Amino acid sequence: MITPHRPEDAAEVRHTVPLTQLIHLMAEYQQLGAHRDTFLATPADDTFVRGCGIIAGTIATIGVITAAVGSWQGGVALLVIAAVPVLLALRRGILNRQNRAARIDLFDHGVTVYRSGQRVAGFRWDSTEVRQQMIPFHDSIPVTYVLELTGPGNMTTTIDEEGFARAREWARAIQSAVTATQLPAAVAAIDNGETVVFGDLGLSLDALTWRGESFPWENVQLIDARSGHIRMKLTGTWISLAPVSTIPNFYIFNELAERLRLTPVG
């Protein structure tokens, strides 16, 4: 067996190296530390495929009968409609085959993501930006978990609950690890008088900035992220700022903003 020394080498000989070994090679290359957990692909749901088949078969049968009794235009139209669920079933089947070997592996200092036919992607907690489409504020509100991870060199991957099982667990684990690792440096930067930037938003000791406009902390009454947008209550008026999905490391932004809002510099 050939043992690659870099992830790029591993890509060339992946047919001779087990997937688990490729993942641990990437973890070693990225210095991710000890392995903690694995999240496998979401089990394929054949109910959808069967349902599409039943619908397509029913419509096609009606189309054939319609054509047989003389209305060939209507029969052709129904056969065309029957092709839609067939195409949907084929697409789901392709996705199921692609996701069968997908997995997320958590380590002490980062995460690896693998999908069938792709290279193993590695991300360290100290250098990864995480963007999440929706932020859960109450456990009773359903949230679809979709995370985009971006590392140095524009290495990017998107993980979601359609592709990976136990989404709530891996989403919280990734967000918690990135926040815990990067928050101290962000706090230190602000204490040193710097502005920490999160997309279009900036945080400093004196104010929150957005698109060149500055809002002093003494005027900011509340910040939340309901309905997929970050909102700010400013002297009694709500202002919509930016979509949550455009804010890298939202939980770090939120923690810093709350600290600064509650303890403004006098």
PDB file of C-alpha atoms in Angstrom, residues 31-183:
ATOM      1  CA  GLN A  31      -2.743  19.080  13.181  1.00  0.00           C
ATOM      2  CA  LEU A  32      -6.326  18.582  14.316  1.00  0.00           C
ATOM      3  CA  GLY A  33      -5.488  16.478  17.360  1.00  0.00           C
ATOM      4  CA  ALA A  34      -7.426  13.545  18.783  1.00  0.00           C
ATOM      5  CA  HIS A  35     -10.569  12.206  17.128  1.00  0.00           C
ATOM      6  CA  ARG A  36     -13.814  12.917  19.015  1.00  0.00           C
ATOM      7  CA  ASP A  37     -16.860  11.949  16.956  1.00  0.00           C
ATOM      8  CA  THR A  38     -18.115  10.857  13.532  1.00  0.00           C
ATOM      9  CA  PHE A  39     -21.373  11.866  11.838  1.00  0.00           C
ATOM     10  CA  LEU A  40     -22.397   9.685   8.905  1.00  0.00           C
ATOM     11  CA  ALA A  41     -24.625  10.388   5.924  1.00  0.00           C
ATOM     12  CA  THR A  42     -28.354  10.735   6.431  1.00  0.00           C
ATOM     13  CA  PRO A  43     -29.959   7.371   5.603  1.00  0.00           C
ATOM     14  CA  ALA A  44     -31.506   7.313   2.137  1.00  0.00           C
ATOM     15  CA  ASP A  45     -35.283   7.806   2.169  1.00  0.00           C
ATOM     16  CA  ASP A  46     -36.740   5.417  -0.421  1.00  0.00           C
ATOM     17  CA  THR A  47     -40.292   6.547   0.438  1.00  0.00           C
ATOM     18  CA  PHE A  48     -39.843   9.623  -1.732  1.00  0.00           C
ATOM     19  CA  VAL A  49     -38.605   7.559  -4.684  1.00  0.00           C
ATOM     20  CA  ARG A  50     -41.470   5.053  -4.328  1.00  0.00           C
ATOM     21  CA  GLY A  51     -44.002   7.869  -4.059  1.00  0.00           C
ATOM     22  CA  CYS A  52     -42.686   9.482  -7.242  1.00  0.00           C
ATOM     23  CA  GLY A  53     -42.949   6.133  -9.009  1.00  0.00           C
ATOM     24  CA  ILE A  54     -46.563   5.650  -7.943  1.00  0.00           C
ATOM     25  CA  ILE A  55     -47.533   9.174  -9.027  1.00  0.00           C
ATOM     26  CA  ALA A  56     -45.736   8.833 -12.369  1.00  0.00           C
ATOM     27  CA  GLY A  57     -47.318   5.445 -13.032  1.00  0.00           C
ATOM     28  CA  THR A  58     -50.815   6.708 -12.238  1.00  0.00           C
ATOM     29  CA  ILE A  59     -50.508   9.774 -14.462  1.00  0.00           C
ATOM     30  CA  ALA A  60     -48.971   7.738 -17.293  1.00  0.00           C
ATOM     31  CA  THR A  61     -51.807   5.188 -17.111  1.00  0.00           C
ATOM     32  CA  ILE A  62     -54.418   7.919 -17.333  1.00  0.00           C
ATOM     33  CA  GLY A  63     -52.490   9.404 -20.249  1.00  0.00           C
ATOM     34  CA  VAL A  64     -52.493   6.119 -22.157  1.00  0.00           C
ATOM     35  CA  ILE A  65     -56.237   5.673 -21.562  1.00  0.00           C
ATOM     36  CA  THR A  66     -56.885   9.253 -22.636  1.00  0.00           C
ATOM     37  CA  ALA A  67     -54.919   8.728 -25.848  1.00  0.00           C
ATOM     38  CA  ALA A  68     -56.692   5.422 -26.483  1.00  0.00           C
ATOM     39  CA  VAL A  69     -60.150   7.012 -26.399  1.00  0.00           C
ATOM     40  CA  GLY A  70     -59.158   9.552 -29.020  1.00  0.00           C
ATOM     41  CA  SER A  71     -57.721  12.536 -27.157  1.00  0.00           C
ATOM     42  CA  TRP A  72     -54.092  12.031 -28.083  1.00  0.00           C
ATOM     43  CA  GLN A  73     -53.137  15.651 -27.256  1.00  0.00           C
ATOM     44  CA  GLY A  74     -54.339  15.193 -23.683  1.00  0.00           C
ATOM     45  CA  GLY A  75     -52.597  11.827 -23.460  1.00  0.00           C
ATOM     46  CA  VAL A  76     -49.275  13.280 -24.584  1.00  0.00           C
ATOM     47  CA  ALA A  77     -49.645  16.146 -22.118  1.00  0.00           C
ATOM     48  CA  LEU A  78     -50.225  13.705 -19.253  1.00  0.00           C
ATOM     49  CA  LEU A  79     -47.224  11.615 -20.262  1.00  0.00           C
ATOM     50  CA  VAL A  80     -45.066  14.749 -20.206  1.00  0.00           C
ATOM     51  CA  ILE A  81     -46.372  15.567 -16.719  1.00  0.00           C
ATOM     52  CA  ALA A  82     -45.620  11.987 -15.625  1.00  0.00           C
ATOM     53  CA  ALA A  83     -41.967  12.540 -16.535  1.00  0.00           C
ATOM     54  CA  VAL A  84     -41.599  15.175 -13.771  1.00  0.00           C
ATOM     55  CA  PRO A  85     -41.817  12.801 -10.758  1.00  0.00           C
ATOM     56  CA  VAL A  86     -39.612  10.344 -12.668  1.00  0.00           C
ATOM     57  CA  LEU A  87     -36.903  12.998 -12.992  1.00  0.00           C
ATOM     58  CA  LEU A  88     -37.282  13.915  -9.317  1.00  0.00           C
ATOM     59  CA  ALA A  89     -36.884  10.269  -8.329  1.00  0.00           C
ATOM     60  CA  LEU A  90     -33.774   9.930 -10.494  1.00  0.00           C
ATOM     61  CA  ARG A  91     -32.264  13.051  -8.918  1.00  0.00           C
ATOM     62  CA  ARG A  92     -32.938  11.749  -5.400  1.00  0.00           C
ATOM     63  CA  GLY A  93     -31.397   8.413  -6.326  1.00  0.00           C
ATOM     64  CA  ILE A  94     -28.235  10.127  -7.575  1.00  0.00           C
ATOM     65  CA  LEU A  95     -28.006  12.206  -4.373  1.00  0.00           C
ATOM     66  CA  ASN A  96     -28.484   9.103  -2.227  1.00  0.00           C
ATOM     67  CA  ARG A  97     -25.631   7.331  -4.024  1.00  0.00           C
ATOM     68  CA  GLN A  98     -23.354  10.371  -3.727  1.00  0.00           C
ATOM     69  CA  ASN A  99     -24.071  10.805  -0.010  1.00  0.00           C
ATOM     70  CA  ARG A 100     -23.743   7.138   0.931  1.00  0.00           C
ATOM     71  CA  ALA A 101     -20.067   7.491   1.949  1.00  0.00           C
ATOM     72  CA  ALA A 102     -20.282  11.068   3.253  1.00  0.00           C
ATOM     73  CA  ARG A 103     -19.083  11.747   6.801  1.00  0.00           C
ATOM     74  CA  ILE A 104     -18.089  14.518   9.189  1.00  0.00           C
ATOM     75  CA  ASP A 105     -15.310  13.844  11.712  1.00  0.00           C
ATOM     76  CA  LEU A 106     -14.730  16.077  14.722  1.00  0.00           C
ATOM     77  CA  PHE A 107     -11.292  16.406  16.308  1.00  0.00           C
ATOM     78  CA  ASP A 108      -9.900  18.420  19.219  1.00  0.00           C
ATOM     79  CA  HIS A 109      -8.744  21.263  16.985  1.00  0.00           C
ATOM     80  CA  GLY A 110     -10.912  20.994  13.892  1.00  0.00           C
ATOM     81  CA  VAL A 111     -13.172  19.024  11.586  1.00  0.00           C
ATOM     82  CA  THR A 112     -12.928  17.045   8.345  1.00  0.00           C
ATOM     83  CA  VAL A 113     -15.706  16.689   5.762  1.00  0.00           C
ATOM     84  CA  TYR A 114     -15.895  14.025   3.071  1.00  0.00           C
ATOM     85  CA  ARG A 115     -18.336  13.390   0.220  1.00  0.00           C
ATOM     86  CA  SER A 116     -18.139  10.589  -2.313  1.00  0.00           C
ATOM     87  CA  GLY A 117     -15.830  11.440  -5.196  1.00  0.00           C
ATOM     88  CA  GLN A 118     -14.350  14.491  -3.482  1.00  0.00           C
ATOM     89  CA  ARG A 119     -11.198  15.131  -1.499  1.00  0.00           C
ATOM     90  CA  VAL A 120     -11.284  15.151   2.281  1.00  0.00           C
ATOM     91  CA  ALA A 121     -11.563  18.796   3.414  1.00  0.00           C
ATOM     92  CA  GLY A 122     -10.000  19.836   6.724  1.00  0.00           C
ATOM     93  CA  PHE A 123     -10.759  22.937   8.806  1.00  0.00           C
ATOM     94  CA  ARG A 124      -9.113  24.150  12.023  1.00  0.00           C
ATOM     95  CA  TRP A 125     -11.174  25.845  14.743  1.00  0.00           C
ATOM     96  CA  ASP A 126      -8.705  28.738  14.975  1.00  0.00           C
ATOM     97  CA  SER A 127      -8.913  29.728  11.291  1.00  0.00           C
ATOM     98  CA  THR A 128     -12.403  28.720  10.138  1.00  0.00           C
ATOM     99  CA  GLU A 129     -15.305  31.031   9.339  1.00  0.00           C
ATOM    100  CA  VAL A 130     -18.744  29.514   9.885  1.00  0.00           C
ATOM    101  CA  ARG A 131     -21.884  30.912   8.287  1.00  0.00           C
ATOM    102  CA  GLN A 132     -25.249  29.509   9.354  1.00  0.00           C
ATOM    103  CA  GLN A 133     -28.476  30.240   7.484  1.00  0.00           C
ATOM    104  CA  MET A 134     -30.754  30.239  10.528  1.00  0.00           C
ATOM    105  CA  ILE A 135     -29.999  30.712  14.211  1.00  0.00           C
ATOM    106  CA  PRO A 136     -32.190  28.837  16.748  1.00  0.00           C
ATOM    107  CA  PHE A 137     -33.338  31.034  19.617  1.00  0.00           C
ATOM    108  CA  HIS A 138     -35.960  28.726  21.096  1.00  0.00           C
ATOM    109  CA  ASP A 139     -35.915  24.936  21.020  1.00  0.00           C
ATOM    110  CA  SER A 140     -39.614  24.938  20.046  1.00  0.00           C
ATOM    111  CA  ILE A 141     -38.863  26.689  16.729  1.00  0.00           C
ATOM    112  CA  PRO A 142     -37.757  24.226  14.001  1.00  0.00           C
ATOM    113  CA  VAL A 143     -34.461  25.105  12.324  1.00  0.00           C
ATOM    114  CA  THR A 144     -32.985  23.662   9.156  1.00  0.00           C
ATOM    115  CA  TYR A 145     -29.273  23.287   9.825  1.00  0.00           C
ATOM    116  CA  VAL A 146     -27.084  24.495   6.963  1.00  0.00           C
ATOM    117  CA  LEU A 147     -23.477  25.523   7.703  1.00  0.00           C
ATOM    118  CA  GLU A 148     -20.884  26.888   5.303  1.00  0.00           C
ATOM    119  CA  LEU A 149     -17.282  26.416   6.428  1.00  0.00           C
ATOM    120  CA  THR A 150     -14.496  28.553   4.944  1.00  0.00           C
ATOM    121  CA  GLY A 151     -10.814  28.058   5.692  1.00  0.00           C
ATOM    122  CA  PRO A 152      -7.536  29.578   4.527  1.00  0.00           C
ATOM    123  CA  GLY A 153      -7.045  29.619   0.771  1.00  0.00           C
ATOM    124  CA  ASN A 154     -10.825  29.869   0.197  1.00  0.00           C
ATOM    125  CA  MET A 155     -11.312  26.213   1.054  1.00  0.00           C
ATOM    126  CA  THR A 156     -15.103  25.991   1.368  1.00  0.00           C
ATOM    127  CA  THR A 157     -17.690  23.304   2.004  1.00  0.00           C
ATOM    128  CA  THR A 158     -21.373  23.325   2.915  1.00  0.00           C
ATOM    129  CA  ILE A 159     -22.903  20.760   5.255  1.00  0.00           C
ATOM    130  CA  ASP A 160     -26.607  20.326   5.913  1.00  0.00           C
ATOM    131  CA  GLU A 161     -29.053  18.011   7.607  1.00  0.00           C
ATOM    132  CA  GLU A 162     -30.186  16.552   4.283  1.00  0.00           C
ATOM    133  CA  GLY A 163     -26.715  15.137   3.752  1.00  0.00           C
ATOM    134  CA  PHE A 164     -25.557  14.370   7.307  1.00  0.00           C
ATOM    135  CA  ALA A 165     -27.364  12.768  10.234  1.00  0.00           C
ATOM    136  CA  ARG A 166     -27.592  14.216  13.774  1.00  0.00           C
ATOM    137  CA  ALA A 167     -27.467  17.764  12.406  1.00  0.00           C
ATOM    138  CA  ARG A 168     -28.274  19.481  15.684  1.00  0.00           C
ATOM    139  CA  GLU A 169     -25.302  17.787  17.336  1.00  0.00           C
ATOM    140  CA  TRP A 170     -22.658  18.553  14.707  1.00  0.00           C
ATOM    141  CA  ALA A 171     -23.928  22.096  14.161  1.00  0.00           C
ATOM    142  CA  ARG A 172     -23.713  22.933  17.858  1.00  0.00           C
ATOM    143  CA  ALA A 173     -20.375  21.192  18.272  1.00  0.00           C
ATOM    144  CA  ILE A 174     -18.794  23.099  15.369  1.00  0.00           C
ATOM    145  CA  GLN A 175     -20.213  26.475  16.412  1.00  0.00           C
ATOM    146  CA  SER A 176     -19.196  25.972  20.052  1.00  0.00           C
ATOM    147  CA  ALA A 177     -15.649  24.933  19.156  1.00  0.00           C
ATOM    148  CA  VAL A 178     -15.066  27.845  16.744  1.00  0.00           C
ATOM    149  CA  THR A 179     -16.525  30.339  19.229  1.00  0.00           C
ATOM    150  CA  ALA A 180     -14.505  29.062  22.188  1.00  0.00           C
ATOM    151  CA  THR A 181     -11.288  29.059  20.156  1.00  0.00           C
ATOM    152  CA  GLN A 182     -11.567  32.446  18.435  1.00  0.00           C
ATOM    153  CA  LEU A 183     -13.482  34.560  20.971  1.00  0.00           C
TER     154      LEU A 183
END
